[in-house]
PDB file of N, CA and C in Angstrom:
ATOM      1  N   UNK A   1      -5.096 -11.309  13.191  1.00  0.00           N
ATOM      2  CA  UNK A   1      -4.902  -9.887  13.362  1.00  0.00           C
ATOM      3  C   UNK A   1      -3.510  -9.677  13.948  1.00  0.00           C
ATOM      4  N   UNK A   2      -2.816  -8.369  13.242  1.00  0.00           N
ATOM      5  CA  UNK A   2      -1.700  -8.728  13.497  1.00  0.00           C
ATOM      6  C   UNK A   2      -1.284  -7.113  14.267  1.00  0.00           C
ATOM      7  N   UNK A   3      -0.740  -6.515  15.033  1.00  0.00           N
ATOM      8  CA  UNK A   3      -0.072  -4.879  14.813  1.00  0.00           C
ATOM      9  C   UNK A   3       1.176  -4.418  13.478  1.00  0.00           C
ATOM     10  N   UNK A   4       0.677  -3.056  13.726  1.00  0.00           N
ATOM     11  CA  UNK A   4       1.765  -2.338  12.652  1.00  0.00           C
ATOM     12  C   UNK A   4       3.312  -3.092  12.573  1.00  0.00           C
ATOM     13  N   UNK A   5       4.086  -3.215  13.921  1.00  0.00           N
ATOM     14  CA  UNK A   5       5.315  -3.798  13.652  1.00  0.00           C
ATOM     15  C   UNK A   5       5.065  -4.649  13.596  1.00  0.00           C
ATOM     16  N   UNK A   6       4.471  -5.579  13.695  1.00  0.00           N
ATOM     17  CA  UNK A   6       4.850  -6.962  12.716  1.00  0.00           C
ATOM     18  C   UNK A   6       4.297  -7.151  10.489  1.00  0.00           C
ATOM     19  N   UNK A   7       3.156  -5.740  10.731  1.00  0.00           N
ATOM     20  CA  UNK A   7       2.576  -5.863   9.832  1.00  0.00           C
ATOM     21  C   UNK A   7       4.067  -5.375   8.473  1.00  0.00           C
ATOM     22  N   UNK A   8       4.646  -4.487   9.227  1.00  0.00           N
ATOM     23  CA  UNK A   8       5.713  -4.204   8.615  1.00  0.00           C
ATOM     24  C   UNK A   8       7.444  -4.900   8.522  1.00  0.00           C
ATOM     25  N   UNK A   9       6.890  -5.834   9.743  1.00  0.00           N
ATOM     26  CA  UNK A   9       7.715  -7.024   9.650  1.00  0.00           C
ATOM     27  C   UNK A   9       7.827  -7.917   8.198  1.00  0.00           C
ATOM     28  N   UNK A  10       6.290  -8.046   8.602  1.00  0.00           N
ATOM     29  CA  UNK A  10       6.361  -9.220   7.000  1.00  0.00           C
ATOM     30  C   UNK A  10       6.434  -8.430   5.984  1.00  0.00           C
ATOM     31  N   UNK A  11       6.035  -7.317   5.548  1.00  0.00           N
ATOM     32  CA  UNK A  11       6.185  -6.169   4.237  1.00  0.00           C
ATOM     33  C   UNK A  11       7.896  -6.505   3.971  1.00  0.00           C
ATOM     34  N   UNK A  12       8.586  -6.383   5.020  1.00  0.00           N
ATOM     35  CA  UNK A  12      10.413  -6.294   4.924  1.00  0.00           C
ATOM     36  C   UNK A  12      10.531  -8.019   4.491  1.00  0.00           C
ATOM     37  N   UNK A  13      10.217  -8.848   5.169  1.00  0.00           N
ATOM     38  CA  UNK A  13      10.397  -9.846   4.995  1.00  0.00           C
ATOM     39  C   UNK A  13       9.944 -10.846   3.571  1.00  0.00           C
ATOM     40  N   UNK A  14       8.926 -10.901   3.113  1.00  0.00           N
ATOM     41  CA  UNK A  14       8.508 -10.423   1.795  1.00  0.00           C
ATOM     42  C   UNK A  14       9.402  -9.791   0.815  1.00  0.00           C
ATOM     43  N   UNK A  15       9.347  -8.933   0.675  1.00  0.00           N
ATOM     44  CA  UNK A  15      10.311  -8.091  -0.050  1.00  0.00           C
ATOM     45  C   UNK A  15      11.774  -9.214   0.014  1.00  0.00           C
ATOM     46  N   UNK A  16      12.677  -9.323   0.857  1.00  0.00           N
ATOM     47  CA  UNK A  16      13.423 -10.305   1.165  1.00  0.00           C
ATOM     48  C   UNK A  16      13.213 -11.545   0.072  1.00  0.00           C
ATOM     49  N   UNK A  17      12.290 -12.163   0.525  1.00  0.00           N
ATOM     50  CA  UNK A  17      11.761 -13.542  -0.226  1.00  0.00           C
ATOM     51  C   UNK A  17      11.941 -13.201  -1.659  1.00  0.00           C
ATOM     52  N   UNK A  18      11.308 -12.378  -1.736  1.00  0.00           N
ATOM     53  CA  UNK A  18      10.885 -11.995  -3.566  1.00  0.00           C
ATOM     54  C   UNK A  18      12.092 -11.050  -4.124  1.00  0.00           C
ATOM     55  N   UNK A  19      13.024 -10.856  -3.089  1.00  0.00           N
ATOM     56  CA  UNK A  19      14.540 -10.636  -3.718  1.00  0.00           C
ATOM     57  C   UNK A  19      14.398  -8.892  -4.566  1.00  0.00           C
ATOM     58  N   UNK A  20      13.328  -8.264  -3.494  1.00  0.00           N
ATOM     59  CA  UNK A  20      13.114  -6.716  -4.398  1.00  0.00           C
ATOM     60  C   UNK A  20      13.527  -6.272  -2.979  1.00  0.00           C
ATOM     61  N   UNK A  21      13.260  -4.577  -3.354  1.00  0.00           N
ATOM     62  CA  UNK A  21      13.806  -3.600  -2.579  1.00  0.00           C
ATOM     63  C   UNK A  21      12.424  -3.123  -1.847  1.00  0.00           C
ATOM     64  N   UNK A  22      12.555  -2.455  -0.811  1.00  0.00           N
ATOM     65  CA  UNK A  22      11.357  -2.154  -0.146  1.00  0.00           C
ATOM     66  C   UNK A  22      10.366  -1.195  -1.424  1.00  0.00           C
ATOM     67  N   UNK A  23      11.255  -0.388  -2.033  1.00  0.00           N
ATOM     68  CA  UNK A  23      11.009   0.704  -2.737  1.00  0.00           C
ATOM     69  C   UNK A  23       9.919   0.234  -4.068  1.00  0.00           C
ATOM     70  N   UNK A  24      10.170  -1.276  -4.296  1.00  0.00           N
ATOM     71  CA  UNK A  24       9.148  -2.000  -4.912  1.00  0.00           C
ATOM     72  C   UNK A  24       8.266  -2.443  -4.619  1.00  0.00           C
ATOM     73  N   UNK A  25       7.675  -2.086  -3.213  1.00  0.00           N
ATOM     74  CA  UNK A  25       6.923  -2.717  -2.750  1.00  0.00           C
ATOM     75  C   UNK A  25       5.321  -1.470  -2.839  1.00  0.00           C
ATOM     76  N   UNK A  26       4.592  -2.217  -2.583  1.00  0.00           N
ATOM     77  CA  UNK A  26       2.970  -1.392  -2.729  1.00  0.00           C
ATOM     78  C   UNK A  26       2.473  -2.269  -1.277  1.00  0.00           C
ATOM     79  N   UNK A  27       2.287  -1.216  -0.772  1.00  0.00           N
ATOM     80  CA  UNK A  27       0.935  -1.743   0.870  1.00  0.00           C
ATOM     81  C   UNK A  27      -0.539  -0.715   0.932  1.00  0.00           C
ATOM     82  N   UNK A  28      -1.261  -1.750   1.126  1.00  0.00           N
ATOM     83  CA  UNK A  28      -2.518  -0.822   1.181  1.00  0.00           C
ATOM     84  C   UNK A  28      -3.360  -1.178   2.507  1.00  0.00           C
ATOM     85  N   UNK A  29      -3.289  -0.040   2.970  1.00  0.00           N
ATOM     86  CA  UNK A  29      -4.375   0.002   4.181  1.00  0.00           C
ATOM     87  C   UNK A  29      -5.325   0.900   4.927  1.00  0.00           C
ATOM     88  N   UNK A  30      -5.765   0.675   6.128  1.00  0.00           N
ATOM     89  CA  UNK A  30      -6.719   1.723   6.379  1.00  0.00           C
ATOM     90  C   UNK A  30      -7.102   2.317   7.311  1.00  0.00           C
ATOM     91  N   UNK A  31      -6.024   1.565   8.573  1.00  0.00           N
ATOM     92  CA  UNK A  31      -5.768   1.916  10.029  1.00  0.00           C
ATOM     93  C   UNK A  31      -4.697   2.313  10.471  1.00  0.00           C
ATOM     94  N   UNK A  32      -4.612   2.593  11.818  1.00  0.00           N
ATOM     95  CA  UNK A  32      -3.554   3.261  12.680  1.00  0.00           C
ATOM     96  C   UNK A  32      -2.321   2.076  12.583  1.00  0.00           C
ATOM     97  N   UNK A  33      -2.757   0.744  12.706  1.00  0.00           N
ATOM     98  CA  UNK A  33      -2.052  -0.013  12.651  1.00  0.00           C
ATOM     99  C   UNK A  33      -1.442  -0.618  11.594  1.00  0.00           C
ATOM    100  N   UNK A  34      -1.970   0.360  10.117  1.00  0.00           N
ATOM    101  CA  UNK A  34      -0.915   0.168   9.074  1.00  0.00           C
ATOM    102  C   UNK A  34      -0.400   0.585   8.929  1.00  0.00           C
ATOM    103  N   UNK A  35       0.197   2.079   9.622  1.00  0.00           N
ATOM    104  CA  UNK A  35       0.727   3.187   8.992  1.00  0.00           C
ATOM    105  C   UNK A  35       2.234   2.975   9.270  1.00  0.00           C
ATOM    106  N   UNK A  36       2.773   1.733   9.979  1.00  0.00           N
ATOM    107  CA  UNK A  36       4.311   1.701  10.060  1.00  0.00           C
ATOM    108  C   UNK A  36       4.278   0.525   8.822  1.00  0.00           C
ATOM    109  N   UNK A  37       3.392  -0.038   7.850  1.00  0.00           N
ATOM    110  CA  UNK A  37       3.791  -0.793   6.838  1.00  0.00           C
ATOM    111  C   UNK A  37       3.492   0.403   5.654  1.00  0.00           C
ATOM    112  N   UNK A  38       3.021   0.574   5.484  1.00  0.00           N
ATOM    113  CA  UNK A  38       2.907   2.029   4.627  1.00  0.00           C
ATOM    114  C   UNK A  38       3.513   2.673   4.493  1.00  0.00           C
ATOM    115  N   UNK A  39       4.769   3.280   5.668  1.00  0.00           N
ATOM    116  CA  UNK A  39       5.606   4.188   5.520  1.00  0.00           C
ATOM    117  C   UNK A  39       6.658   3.515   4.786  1.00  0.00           C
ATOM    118  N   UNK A  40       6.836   2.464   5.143  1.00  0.00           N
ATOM    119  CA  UNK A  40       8.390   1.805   4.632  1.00  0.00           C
ATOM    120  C   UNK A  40       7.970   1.293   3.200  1.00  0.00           C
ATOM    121  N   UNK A  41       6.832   1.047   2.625  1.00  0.00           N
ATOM    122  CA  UNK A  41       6.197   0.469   1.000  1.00  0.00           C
ATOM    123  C   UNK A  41       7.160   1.526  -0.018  1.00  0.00           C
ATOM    124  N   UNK A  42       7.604   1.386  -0.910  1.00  0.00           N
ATOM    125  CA  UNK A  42       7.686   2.206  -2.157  1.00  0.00           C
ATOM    126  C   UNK A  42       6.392   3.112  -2.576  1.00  0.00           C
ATOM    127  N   UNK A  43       5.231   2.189  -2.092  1.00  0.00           N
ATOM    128  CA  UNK A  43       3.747   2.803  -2.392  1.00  0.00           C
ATOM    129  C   UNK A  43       2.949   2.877  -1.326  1.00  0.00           C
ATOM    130  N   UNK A  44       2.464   3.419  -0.488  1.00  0.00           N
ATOM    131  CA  UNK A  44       1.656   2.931   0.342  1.00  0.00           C
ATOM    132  C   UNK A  44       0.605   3.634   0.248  1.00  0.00           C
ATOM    133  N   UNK A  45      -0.471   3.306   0.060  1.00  0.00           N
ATOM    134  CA  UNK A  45      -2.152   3.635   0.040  1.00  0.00           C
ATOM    135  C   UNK A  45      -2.591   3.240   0.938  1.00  0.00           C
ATOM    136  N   UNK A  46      -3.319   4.584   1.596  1.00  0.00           N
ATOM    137  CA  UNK A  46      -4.535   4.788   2.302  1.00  0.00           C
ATOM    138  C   UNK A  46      -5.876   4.403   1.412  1.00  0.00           C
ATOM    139  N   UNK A  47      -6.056   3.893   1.628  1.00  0.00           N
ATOM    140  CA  UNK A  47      -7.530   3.051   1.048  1.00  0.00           C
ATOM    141  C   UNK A  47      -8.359   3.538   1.783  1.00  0.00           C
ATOM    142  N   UNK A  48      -9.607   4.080   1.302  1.00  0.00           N
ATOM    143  CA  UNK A  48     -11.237   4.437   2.507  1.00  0.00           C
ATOM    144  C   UNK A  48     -10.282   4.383   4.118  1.00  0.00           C
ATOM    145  N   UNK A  49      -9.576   5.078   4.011  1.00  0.00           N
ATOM    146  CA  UNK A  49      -9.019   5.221   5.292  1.00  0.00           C
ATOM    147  C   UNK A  49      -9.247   6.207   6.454  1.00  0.00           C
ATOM    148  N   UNK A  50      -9.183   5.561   7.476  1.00  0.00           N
ATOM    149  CA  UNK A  50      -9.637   6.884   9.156  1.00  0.00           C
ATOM    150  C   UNK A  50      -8.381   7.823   8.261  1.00  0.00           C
ATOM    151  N   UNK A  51      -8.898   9.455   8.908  1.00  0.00           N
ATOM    152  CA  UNK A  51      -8.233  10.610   8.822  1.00  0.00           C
ATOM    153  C   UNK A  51      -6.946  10.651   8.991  1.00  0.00           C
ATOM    154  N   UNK A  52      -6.343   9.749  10.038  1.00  0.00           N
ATOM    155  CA  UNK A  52      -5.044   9.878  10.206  1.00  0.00           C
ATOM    156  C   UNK A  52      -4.214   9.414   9.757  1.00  0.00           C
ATOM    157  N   UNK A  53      -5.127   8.278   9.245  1.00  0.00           N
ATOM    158  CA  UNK A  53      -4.367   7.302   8.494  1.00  0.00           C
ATOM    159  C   UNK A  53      -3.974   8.020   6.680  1.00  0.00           C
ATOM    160  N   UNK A  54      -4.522   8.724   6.115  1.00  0.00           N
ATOM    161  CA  UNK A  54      -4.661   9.625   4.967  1.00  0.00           C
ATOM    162  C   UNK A  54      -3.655  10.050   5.532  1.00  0.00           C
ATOM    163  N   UNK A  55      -3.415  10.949   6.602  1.00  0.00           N
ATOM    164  CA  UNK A  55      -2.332  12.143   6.616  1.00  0.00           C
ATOM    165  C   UNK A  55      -1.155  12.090   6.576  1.00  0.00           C
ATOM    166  N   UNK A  56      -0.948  10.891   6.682  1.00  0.00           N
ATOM    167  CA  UNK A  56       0.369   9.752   7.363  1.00  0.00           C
ATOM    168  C   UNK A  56       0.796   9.090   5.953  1.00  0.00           C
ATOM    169  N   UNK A  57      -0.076   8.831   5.067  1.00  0.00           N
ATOM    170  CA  UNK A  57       0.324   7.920   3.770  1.00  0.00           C
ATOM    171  C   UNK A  57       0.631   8.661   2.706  1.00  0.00           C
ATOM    172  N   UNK A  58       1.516   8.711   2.089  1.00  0.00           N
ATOM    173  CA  UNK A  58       2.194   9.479   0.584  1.00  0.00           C
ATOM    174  C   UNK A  58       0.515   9.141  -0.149  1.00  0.00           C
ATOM    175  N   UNK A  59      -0.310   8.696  -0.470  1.00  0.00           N
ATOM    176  CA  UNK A  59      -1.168   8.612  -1.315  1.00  0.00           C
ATOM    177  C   UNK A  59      -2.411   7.834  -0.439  1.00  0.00           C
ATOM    178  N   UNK A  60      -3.391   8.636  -0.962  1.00  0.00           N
ATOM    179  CA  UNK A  60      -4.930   8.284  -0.686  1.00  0.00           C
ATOM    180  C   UNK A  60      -5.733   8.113  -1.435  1.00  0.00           C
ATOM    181  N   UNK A  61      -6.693   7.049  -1.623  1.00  0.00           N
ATOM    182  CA  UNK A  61      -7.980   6.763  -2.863  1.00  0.00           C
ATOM    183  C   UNK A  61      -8.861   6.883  -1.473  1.00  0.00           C
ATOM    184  N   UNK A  62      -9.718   7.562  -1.641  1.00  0.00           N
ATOM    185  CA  UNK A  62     -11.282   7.835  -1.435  1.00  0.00           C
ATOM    186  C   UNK A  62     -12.772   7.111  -1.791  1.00  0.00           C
ATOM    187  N   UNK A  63     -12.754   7.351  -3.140  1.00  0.00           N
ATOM    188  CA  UNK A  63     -13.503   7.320  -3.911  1.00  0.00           C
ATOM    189  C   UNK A  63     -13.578   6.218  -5.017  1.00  0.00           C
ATOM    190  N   UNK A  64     -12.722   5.818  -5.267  1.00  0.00           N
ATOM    191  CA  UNK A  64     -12.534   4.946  -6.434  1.00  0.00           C
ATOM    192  C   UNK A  64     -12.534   3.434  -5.984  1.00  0.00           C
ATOM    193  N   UNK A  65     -12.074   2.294  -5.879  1.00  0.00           N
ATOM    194  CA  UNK A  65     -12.437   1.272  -5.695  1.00  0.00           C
ATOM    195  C   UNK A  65     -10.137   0.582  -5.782  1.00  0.00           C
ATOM    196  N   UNK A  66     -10.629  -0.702  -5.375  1.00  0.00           N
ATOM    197  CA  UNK A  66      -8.734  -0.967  -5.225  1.00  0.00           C
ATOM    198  C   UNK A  66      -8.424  -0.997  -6.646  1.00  0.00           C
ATOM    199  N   UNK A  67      -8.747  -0.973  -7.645  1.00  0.00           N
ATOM    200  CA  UNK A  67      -8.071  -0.761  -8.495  1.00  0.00           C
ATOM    201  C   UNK A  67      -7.949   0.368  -9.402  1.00  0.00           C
ATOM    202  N   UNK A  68      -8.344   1.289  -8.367  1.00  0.00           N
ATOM    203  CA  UNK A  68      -7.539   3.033  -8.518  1.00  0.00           C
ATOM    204  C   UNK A  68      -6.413   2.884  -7.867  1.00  0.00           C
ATOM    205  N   UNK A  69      -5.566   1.552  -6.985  1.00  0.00           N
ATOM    206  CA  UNK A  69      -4.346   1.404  -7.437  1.00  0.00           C
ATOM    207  C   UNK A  69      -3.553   1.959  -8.786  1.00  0.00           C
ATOM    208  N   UNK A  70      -4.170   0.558  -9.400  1.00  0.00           N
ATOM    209  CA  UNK A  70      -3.619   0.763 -10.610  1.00  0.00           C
ATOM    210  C   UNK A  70      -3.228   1.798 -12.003  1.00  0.00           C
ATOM    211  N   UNK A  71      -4.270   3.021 -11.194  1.00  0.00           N
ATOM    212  CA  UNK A  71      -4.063   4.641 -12.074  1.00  0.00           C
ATOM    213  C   UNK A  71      -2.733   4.719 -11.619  1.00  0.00           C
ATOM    214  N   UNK A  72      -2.375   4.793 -10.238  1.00  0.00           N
ATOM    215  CA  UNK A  72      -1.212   5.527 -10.079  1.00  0.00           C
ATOM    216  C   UNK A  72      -0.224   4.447  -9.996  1.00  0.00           C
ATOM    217  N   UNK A  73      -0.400   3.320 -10.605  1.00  0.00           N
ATOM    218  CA  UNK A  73       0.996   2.472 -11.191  1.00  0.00           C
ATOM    219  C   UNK A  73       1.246   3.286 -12.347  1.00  0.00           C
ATOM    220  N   UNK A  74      -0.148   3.531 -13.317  1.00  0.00           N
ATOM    221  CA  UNK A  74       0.143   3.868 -14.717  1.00  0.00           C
ATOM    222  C   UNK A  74      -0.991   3.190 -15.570  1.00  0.00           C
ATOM    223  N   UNK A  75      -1.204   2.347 -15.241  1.00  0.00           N
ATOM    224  CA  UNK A  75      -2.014   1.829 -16.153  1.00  0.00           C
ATOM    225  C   UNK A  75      -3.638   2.458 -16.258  1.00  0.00           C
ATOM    226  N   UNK A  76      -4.044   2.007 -17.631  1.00  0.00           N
ATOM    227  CA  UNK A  76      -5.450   2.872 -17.938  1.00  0.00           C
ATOM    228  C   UNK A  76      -6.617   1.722 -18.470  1.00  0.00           C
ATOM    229  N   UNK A  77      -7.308   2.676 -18.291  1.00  0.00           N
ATOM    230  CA  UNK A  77      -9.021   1.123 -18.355  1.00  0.00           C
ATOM    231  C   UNK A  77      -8.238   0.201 -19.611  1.00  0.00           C
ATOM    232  N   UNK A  78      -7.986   1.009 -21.152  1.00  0.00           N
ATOM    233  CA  UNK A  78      -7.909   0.344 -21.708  1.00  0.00           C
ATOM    234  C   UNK A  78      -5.999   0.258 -22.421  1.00  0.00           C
ATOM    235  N   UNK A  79      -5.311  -0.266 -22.283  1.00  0.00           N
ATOM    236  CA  UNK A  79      -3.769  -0.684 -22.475  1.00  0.00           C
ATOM    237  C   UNK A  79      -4.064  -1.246 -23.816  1.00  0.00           C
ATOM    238  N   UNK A  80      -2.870   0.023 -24.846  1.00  0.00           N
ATOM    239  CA  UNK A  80      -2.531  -0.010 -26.233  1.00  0.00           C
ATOM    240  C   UNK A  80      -3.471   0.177 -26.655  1.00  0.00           C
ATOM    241  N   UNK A  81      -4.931   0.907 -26.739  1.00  0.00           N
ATOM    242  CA  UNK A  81      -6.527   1.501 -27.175  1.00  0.00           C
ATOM    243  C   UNK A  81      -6.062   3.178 -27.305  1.00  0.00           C
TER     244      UNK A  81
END
């Protein structure tokens, strides 16, 4: 278990490694203590997340499961159908 600044430590650091920009990056979480890796993601999802944590994140899934990610990459159940 780690806190937000470090959680967003490794998000930067990562990114680094894999030679992308933060702005490429996707974080998903669901606490108080993700919301400083979330802010800095290109994507960051609130997943079944506490209230504050929703209010705080550019994007929230509720309802759908983690790969209602993948709607708002773009992609659809069925690719080239």
């Amino acid at each position: 278990i780690v806190d937000g600044q470090r959680k967003a430590e490794l998000l930067r650091q990562l990114a680094q490694q894999e030679g992308i920009s933060l702005e490429q990056t996707i974080a998903v979480g669901d606490g108080a203590n993700d919301v400083p890796m979330l802010s800095i993601a290109g994507l960051g999802v609130a997943f079944r997340a506490k209230p504050m944590v929703k209010q705080s994140a550019k994007q929230a899934i509720s309802t759908l499961g983690l790969d209602g990610i993948l709607y708002l990459l773009g992609f659809r159940d069925r690719e080239g159908g």
